[in-house]
mmCIF file of C-alpha atoms in Angstrom:
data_model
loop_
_atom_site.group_PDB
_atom_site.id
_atom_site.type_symbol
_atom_site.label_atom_id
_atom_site.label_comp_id
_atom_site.label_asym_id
_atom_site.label_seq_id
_atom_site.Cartn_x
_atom_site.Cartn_y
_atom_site.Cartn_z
ATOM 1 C CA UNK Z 1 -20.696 18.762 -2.000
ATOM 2 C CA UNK Z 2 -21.366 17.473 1.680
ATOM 3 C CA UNK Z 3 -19.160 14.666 2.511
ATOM 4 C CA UNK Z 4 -20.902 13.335 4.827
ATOM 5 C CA UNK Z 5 -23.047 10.161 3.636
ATOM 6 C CA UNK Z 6 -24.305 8.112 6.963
ATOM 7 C CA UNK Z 7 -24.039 9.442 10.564
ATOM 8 C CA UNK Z 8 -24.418 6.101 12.688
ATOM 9 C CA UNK Z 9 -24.698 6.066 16.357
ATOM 10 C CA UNK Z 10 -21.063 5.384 16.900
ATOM 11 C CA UNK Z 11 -19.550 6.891 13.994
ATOM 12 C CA UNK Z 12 -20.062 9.134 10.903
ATOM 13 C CA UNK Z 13 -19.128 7.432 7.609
ATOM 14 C CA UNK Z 14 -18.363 10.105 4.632
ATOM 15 C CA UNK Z 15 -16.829 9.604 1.115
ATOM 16 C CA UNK Z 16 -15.696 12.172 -1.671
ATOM 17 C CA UNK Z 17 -15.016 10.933 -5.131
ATOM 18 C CA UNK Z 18 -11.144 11.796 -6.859
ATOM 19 C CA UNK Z 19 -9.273 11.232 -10.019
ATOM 20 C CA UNK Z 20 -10.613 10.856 -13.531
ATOM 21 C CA UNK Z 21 -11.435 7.215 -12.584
ATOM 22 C CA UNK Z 22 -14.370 8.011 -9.879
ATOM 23 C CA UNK Z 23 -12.635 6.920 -7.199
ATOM 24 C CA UNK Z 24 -14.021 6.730 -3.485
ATOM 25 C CA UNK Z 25 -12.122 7.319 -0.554
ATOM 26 C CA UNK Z 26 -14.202 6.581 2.675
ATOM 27 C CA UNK Z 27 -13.664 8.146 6.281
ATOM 28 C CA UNK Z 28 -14.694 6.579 8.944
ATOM 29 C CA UNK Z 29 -14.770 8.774 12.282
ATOM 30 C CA UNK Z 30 -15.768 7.770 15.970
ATOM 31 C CA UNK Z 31 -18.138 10.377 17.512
ATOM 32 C CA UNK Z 32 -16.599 9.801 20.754
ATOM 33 C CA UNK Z 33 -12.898 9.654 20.238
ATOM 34 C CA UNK Z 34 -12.650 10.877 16.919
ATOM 35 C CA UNK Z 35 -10.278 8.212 15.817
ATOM 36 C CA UNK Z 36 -10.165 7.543 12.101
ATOM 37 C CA UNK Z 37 -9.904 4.972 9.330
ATOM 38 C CA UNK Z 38 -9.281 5.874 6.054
ATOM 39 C CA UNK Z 39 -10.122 3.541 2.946
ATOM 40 C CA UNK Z 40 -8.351 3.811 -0.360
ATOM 41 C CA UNK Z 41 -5.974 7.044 -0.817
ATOM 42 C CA UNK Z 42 -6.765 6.644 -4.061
ATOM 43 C CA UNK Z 43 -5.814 10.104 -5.419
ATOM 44 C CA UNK Z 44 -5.277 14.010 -4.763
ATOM 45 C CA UNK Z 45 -3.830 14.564 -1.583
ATOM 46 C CA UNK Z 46 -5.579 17.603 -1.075
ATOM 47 C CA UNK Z 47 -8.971 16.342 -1.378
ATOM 48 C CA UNK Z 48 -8.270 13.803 1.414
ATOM 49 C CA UNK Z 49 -6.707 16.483 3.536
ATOM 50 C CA UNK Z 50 -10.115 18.366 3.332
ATOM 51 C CA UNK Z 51 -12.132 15.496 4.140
ATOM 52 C CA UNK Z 52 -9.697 14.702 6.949
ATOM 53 C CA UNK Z 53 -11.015 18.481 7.913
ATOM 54 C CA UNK Z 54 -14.387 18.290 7.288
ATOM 55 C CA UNK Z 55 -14.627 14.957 9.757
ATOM 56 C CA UNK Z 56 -13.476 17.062 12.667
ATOM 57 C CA UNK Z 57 -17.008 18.398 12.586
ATOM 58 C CA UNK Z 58 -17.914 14.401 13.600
ATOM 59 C CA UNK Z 59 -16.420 14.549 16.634
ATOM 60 C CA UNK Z 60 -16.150 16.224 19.900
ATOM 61 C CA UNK Z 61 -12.813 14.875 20.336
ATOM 62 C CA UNK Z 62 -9.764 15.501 18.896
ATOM 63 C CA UNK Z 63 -9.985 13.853 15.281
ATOM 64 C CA UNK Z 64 -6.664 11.143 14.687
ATOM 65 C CA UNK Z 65 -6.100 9.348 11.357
ATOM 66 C CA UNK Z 66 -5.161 5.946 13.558
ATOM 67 C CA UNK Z 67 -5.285 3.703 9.994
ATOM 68 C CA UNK Z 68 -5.582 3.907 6.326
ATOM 69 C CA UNK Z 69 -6.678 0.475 4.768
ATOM 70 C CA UNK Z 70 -6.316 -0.008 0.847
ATOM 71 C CA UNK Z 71 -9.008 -2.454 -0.616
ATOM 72 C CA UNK Z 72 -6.262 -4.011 -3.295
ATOM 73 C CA UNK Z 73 -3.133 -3.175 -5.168
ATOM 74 C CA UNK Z 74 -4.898 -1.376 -8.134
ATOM 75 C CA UNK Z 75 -2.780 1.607 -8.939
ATOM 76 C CA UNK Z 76 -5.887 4.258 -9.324
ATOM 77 C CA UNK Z 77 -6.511 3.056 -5.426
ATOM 78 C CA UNK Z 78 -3.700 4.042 -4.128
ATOM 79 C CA UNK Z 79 -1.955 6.775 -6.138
ATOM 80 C CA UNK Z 80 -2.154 9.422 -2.911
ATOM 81 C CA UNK Z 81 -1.009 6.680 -0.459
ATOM 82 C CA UNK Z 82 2.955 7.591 -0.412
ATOM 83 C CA UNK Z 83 2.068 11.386 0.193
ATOM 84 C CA UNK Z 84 -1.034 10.812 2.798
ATOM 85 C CA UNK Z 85 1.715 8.527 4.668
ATOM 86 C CA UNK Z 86 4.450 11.326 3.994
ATOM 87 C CA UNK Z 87 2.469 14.064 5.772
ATOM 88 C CA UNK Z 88 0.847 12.237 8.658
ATOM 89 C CA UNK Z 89 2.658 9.476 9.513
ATOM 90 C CA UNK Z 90 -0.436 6.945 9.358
ATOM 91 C CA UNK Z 91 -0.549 3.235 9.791
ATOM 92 C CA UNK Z 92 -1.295 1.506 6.215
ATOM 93 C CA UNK Z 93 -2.841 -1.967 5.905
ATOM 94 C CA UNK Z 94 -4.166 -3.944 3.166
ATOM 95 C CA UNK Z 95 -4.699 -7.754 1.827
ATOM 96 C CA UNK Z 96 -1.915 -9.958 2.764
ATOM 97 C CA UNK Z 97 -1.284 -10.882 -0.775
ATOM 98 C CA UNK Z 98 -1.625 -7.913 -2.214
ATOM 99 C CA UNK Z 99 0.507 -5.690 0.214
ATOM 100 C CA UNK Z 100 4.261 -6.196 -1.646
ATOM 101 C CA UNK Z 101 2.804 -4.216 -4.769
ATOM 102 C CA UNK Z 102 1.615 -1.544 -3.044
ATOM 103 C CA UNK Z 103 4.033 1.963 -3.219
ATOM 104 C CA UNK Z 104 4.698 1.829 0.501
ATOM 105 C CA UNK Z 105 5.461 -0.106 3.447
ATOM 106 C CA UNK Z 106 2.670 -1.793 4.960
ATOM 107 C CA UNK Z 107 2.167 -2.205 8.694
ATOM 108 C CA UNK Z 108 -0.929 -4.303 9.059
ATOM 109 C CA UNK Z 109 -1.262 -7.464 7.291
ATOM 110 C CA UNK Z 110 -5.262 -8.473 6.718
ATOM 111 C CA UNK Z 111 -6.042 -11.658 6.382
ATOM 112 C CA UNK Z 112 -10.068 -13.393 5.802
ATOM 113 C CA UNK Z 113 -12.172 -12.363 9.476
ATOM 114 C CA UNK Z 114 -9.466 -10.080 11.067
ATOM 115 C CA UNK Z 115 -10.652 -7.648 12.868
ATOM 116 C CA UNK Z 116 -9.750 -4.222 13.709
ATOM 117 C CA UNK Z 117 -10.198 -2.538 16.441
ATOM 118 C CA UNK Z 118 -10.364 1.432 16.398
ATOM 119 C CA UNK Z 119 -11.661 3.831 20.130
ATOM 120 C CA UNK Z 120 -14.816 3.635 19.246
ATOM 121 C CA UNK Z 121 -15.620 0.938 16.775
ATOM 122 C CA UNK Z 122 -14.235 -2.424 14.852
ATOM 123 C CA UNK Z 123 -14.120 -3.499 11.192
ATOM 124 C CA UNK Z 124 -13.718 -6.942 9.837
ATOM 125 C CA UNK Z 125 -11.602 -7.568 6.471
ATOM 126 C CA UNK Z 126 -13.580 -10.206 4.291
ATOM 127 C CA UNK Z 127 -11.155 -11.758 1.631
ATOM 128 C CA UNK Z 128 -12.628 -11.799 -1.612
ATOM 129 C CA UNK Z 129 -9.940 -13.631 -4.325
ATOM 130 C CA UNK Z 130 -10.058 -12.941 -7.823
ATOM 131 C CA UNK Z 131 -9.930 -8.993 -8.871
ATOM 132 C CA UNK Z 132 -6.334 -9.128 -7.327
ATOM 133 C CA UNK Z 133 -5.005 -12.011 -5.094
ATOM 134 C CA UNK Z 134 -5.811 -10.007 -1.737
ATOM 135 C CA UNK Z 135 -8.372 -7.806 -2.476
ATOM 136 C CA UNK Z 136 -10.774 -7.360 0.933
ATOM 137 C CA UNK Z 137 -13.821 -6.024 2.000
ATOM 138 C CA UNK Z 138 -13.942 -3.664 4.740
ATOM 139 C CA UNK Z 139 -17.109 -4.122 6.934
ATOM 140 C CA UNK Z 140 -18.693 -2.052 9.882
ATOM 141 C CA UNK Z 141 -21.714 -3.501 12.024
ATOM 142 C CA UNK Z 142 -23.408 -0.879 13.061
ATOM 143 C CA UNK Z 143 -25.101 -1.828 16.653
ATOM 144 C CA UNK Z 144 -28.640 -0.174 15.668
ATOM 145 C CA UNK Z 145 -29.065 -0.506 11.988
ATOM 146 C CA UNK Z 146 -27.341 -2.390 8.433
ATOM 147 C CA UNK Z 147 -24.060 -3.467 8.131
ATOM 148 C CA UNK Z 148 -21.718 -1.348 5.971
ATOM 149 C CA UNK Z 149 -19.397 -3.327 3.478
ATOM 150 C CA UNK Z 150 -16.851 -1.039 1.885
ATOM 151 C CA UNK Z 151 -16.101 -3.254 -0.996
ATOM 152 C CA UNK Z 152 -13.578 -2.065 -3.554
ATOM 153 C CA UNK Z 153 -13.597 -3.145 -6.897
ATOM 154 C CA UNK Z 154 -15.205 -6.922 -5.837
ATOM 155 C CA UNK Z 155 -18.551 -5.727 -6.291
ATOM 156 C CA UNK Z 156 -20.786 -3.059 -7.786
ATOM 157 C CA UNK Z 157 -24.257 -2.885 -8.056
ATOM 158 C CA UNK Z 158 -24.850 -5.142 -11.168
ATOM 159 C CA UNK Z 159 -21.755 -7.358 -11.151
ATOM 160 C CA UNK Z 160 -18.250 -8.299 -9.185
ATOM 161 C CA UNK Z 161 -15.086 -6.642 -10.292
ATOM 162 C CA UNK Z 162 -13.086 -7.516 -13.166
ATOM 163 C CA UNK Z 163 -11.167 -10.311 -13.363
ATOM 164 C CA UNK Z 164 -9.913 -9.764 -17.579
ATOM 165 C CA UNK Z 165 -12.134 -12.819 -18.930
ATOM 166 C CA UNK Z 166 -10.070 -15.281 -16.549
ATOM 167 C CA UNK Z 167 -12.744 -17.939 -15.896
ATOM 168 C CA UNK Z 168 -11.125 -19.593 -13.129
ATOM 169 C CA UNK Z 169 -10.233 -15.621 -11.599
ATOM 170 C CA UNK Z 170 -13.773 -14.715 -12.443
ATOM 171 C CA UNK Z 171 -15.643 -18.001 -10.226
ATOM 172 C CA UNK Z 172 -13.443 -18.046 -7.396
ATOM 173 C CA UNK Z 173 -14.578 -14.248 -7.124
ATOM 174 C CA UNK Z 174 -18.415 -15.287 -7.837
ATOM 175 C CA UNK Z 175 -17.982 -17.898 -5.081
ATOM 176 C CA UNK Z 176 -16.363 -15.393 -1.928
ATOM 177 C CA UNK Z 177 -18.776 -12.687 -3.167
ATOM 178 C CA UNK Z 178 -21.593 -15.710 -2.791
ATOM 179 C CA UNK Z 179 -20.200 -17.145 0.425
ATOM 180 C CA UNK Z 180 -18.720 -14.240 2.457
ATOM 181 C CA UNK Z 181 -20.758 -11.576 1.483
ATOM 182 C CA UNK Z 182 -24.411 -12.604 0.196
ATOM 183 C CA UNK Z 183 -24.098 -15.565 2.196
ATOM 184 C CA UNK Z 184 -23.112 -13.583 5.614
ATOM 185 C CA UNK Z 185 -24.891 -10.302 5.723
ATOM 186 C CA UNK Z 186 -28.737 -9.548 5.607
ATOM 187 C CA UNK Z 187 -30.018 -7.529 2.318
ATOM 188 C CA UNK Z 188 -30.429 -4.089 4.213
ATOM 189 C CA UNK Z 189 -26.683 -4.488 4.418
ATOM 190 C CA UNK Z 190 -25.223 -1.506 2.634
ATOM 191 C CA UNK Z 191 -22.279 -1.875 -0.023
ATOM 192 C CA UNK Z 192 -19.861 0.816 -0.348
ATOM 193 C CA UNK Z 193 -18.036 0.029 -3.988
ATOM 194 C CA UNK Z 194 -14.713 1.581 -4.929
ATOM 195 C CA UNK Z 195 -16.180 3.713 -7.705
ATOM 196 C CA UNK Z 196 -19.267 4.652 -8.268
ATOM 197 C CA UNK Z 197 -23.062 4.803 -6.382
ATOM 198 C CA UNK Z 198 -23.510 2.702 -3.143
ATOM 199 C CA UNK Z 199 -26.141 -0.691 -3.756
ATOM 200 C CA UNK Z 200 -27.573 -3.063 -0.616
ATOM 201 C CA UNK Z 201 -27.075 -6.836 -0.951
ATOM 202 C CA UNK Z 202 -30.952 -6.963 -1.408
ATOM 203 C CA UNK Z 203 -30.829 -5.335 -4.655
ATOM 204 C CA UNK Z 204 -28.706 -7.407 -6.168
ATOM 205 C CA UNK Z 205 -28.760 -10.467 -4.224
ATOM 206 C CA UNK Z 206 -31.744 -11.503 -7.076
ATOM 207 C CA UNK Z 207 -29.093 -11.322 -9.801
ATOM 208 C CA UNK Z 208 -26.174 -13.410 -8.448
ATOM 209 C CA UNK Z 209 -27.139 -16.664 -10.836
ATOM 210 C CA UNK Z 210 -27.639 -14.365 -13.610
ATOM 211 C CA UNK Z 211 -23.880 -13.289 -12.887
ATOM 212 C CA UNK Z 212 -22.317 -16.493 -12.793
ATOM 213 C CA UNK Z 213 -24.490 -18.259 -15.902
ATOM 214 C CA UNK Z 214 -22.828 -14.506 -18.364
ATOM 215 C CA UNK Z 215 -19.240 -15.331 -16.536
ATOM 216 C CA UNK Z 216 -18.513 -11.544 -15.879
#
């Protein structure tokens, strides 16, 4: 199966599912210097090691993992992490509050509107509390077309993530997913969930009430 789900102007954006739980792992590649970010190494090192191969189609330059960002501490999210960062030496960053449970080191702290800055292109964490206590969002503006938000397990089409029947967990993740997604980015904005099919904010944007009045 092609890899390769969106090729942007600046950058090609591809995803293979892994593991049992239908986990995504998204690669993001510059076209012009081929430098890399990597979101969740959620499983099977080898299956990230091919997509790492199949992006240096992407580029004319010489492709370089520069980053690999984990969404939140979820153990099915990061279960290839300590290996990917064994064989290549990559940078790992994730949610300042979830970053001491993670299985290795991390060397970039995110924090709500950080931005990184890659050769060829920028992403902006987006805190959104409740699934875990420093879960983010991962978005990409694209200068000609949507906004991509790579959004872990904080929402899905048809819902936000879990938060185990906790009511005060579950509406202060109703509220960020209101404010700093729905209430930030247009509908044509794409959403890039940690499992499963991609959604836009459009299509679900009509269901957000219906969310919050069933608590889940």
């Amino acid at each position: 199966m092609d890899s390769l789900i969106h090729s942007l102007r600046d950058i090609t954006i591809r995803r293979i599912s892994v593991s049992e739980m239908d986990n995504n792992v998204y690669l993001l590649t510059s076209k012009a210097s081929g430098a890399q970010l990597l979101i969740d190494a959620a499983d099977d090192l080898a299956a990230i090691q091919a997509l790492l191969a199949d992006a240096a189609a992407d580029t004319s330059a010489a492709p370089k993992l520069a980053l690999v960002a984990t969404t939140h501490q979820h153990w099915d999210h990061v279960r290839a992490l300590p290996e990917l960062v064994a064989a290549t030496g990559v940078k790992t960053a994730a949610g300042t509050d979830d970053a001491p449970e993670l299985p290795v080191p991390v060397d970039v702290l995110l924090d709500h509107g950080d931005v990184g800055n890659f050769d060829g292109f920028d992403v902006t964490a987006v805190h959104l509390r409740g699934h875990t206590p420093g879960s983010i969002a991962l978005v990409y503006q694209d200068p000609e077309g949507p906004a991509h938000i790579f959004s872990g397990d904080s929402l899905f089409p048809g819902g936000v993530g879990n938060t185990q029947n906790d009511p005060e967990r579950f509406a202060q993740l109703i509220s960020d997913v209101s404010e700093r997604l729905f209430g930030a980015y247009p509908d044509d904005t794409v959403v890039h969930p940690g499992h499963g099919k991609p959604t836009t904010l459009g299509a679900e944007r009509p269901h957000l009430e219906e969310w919050r009045a069933r608590g889940w």
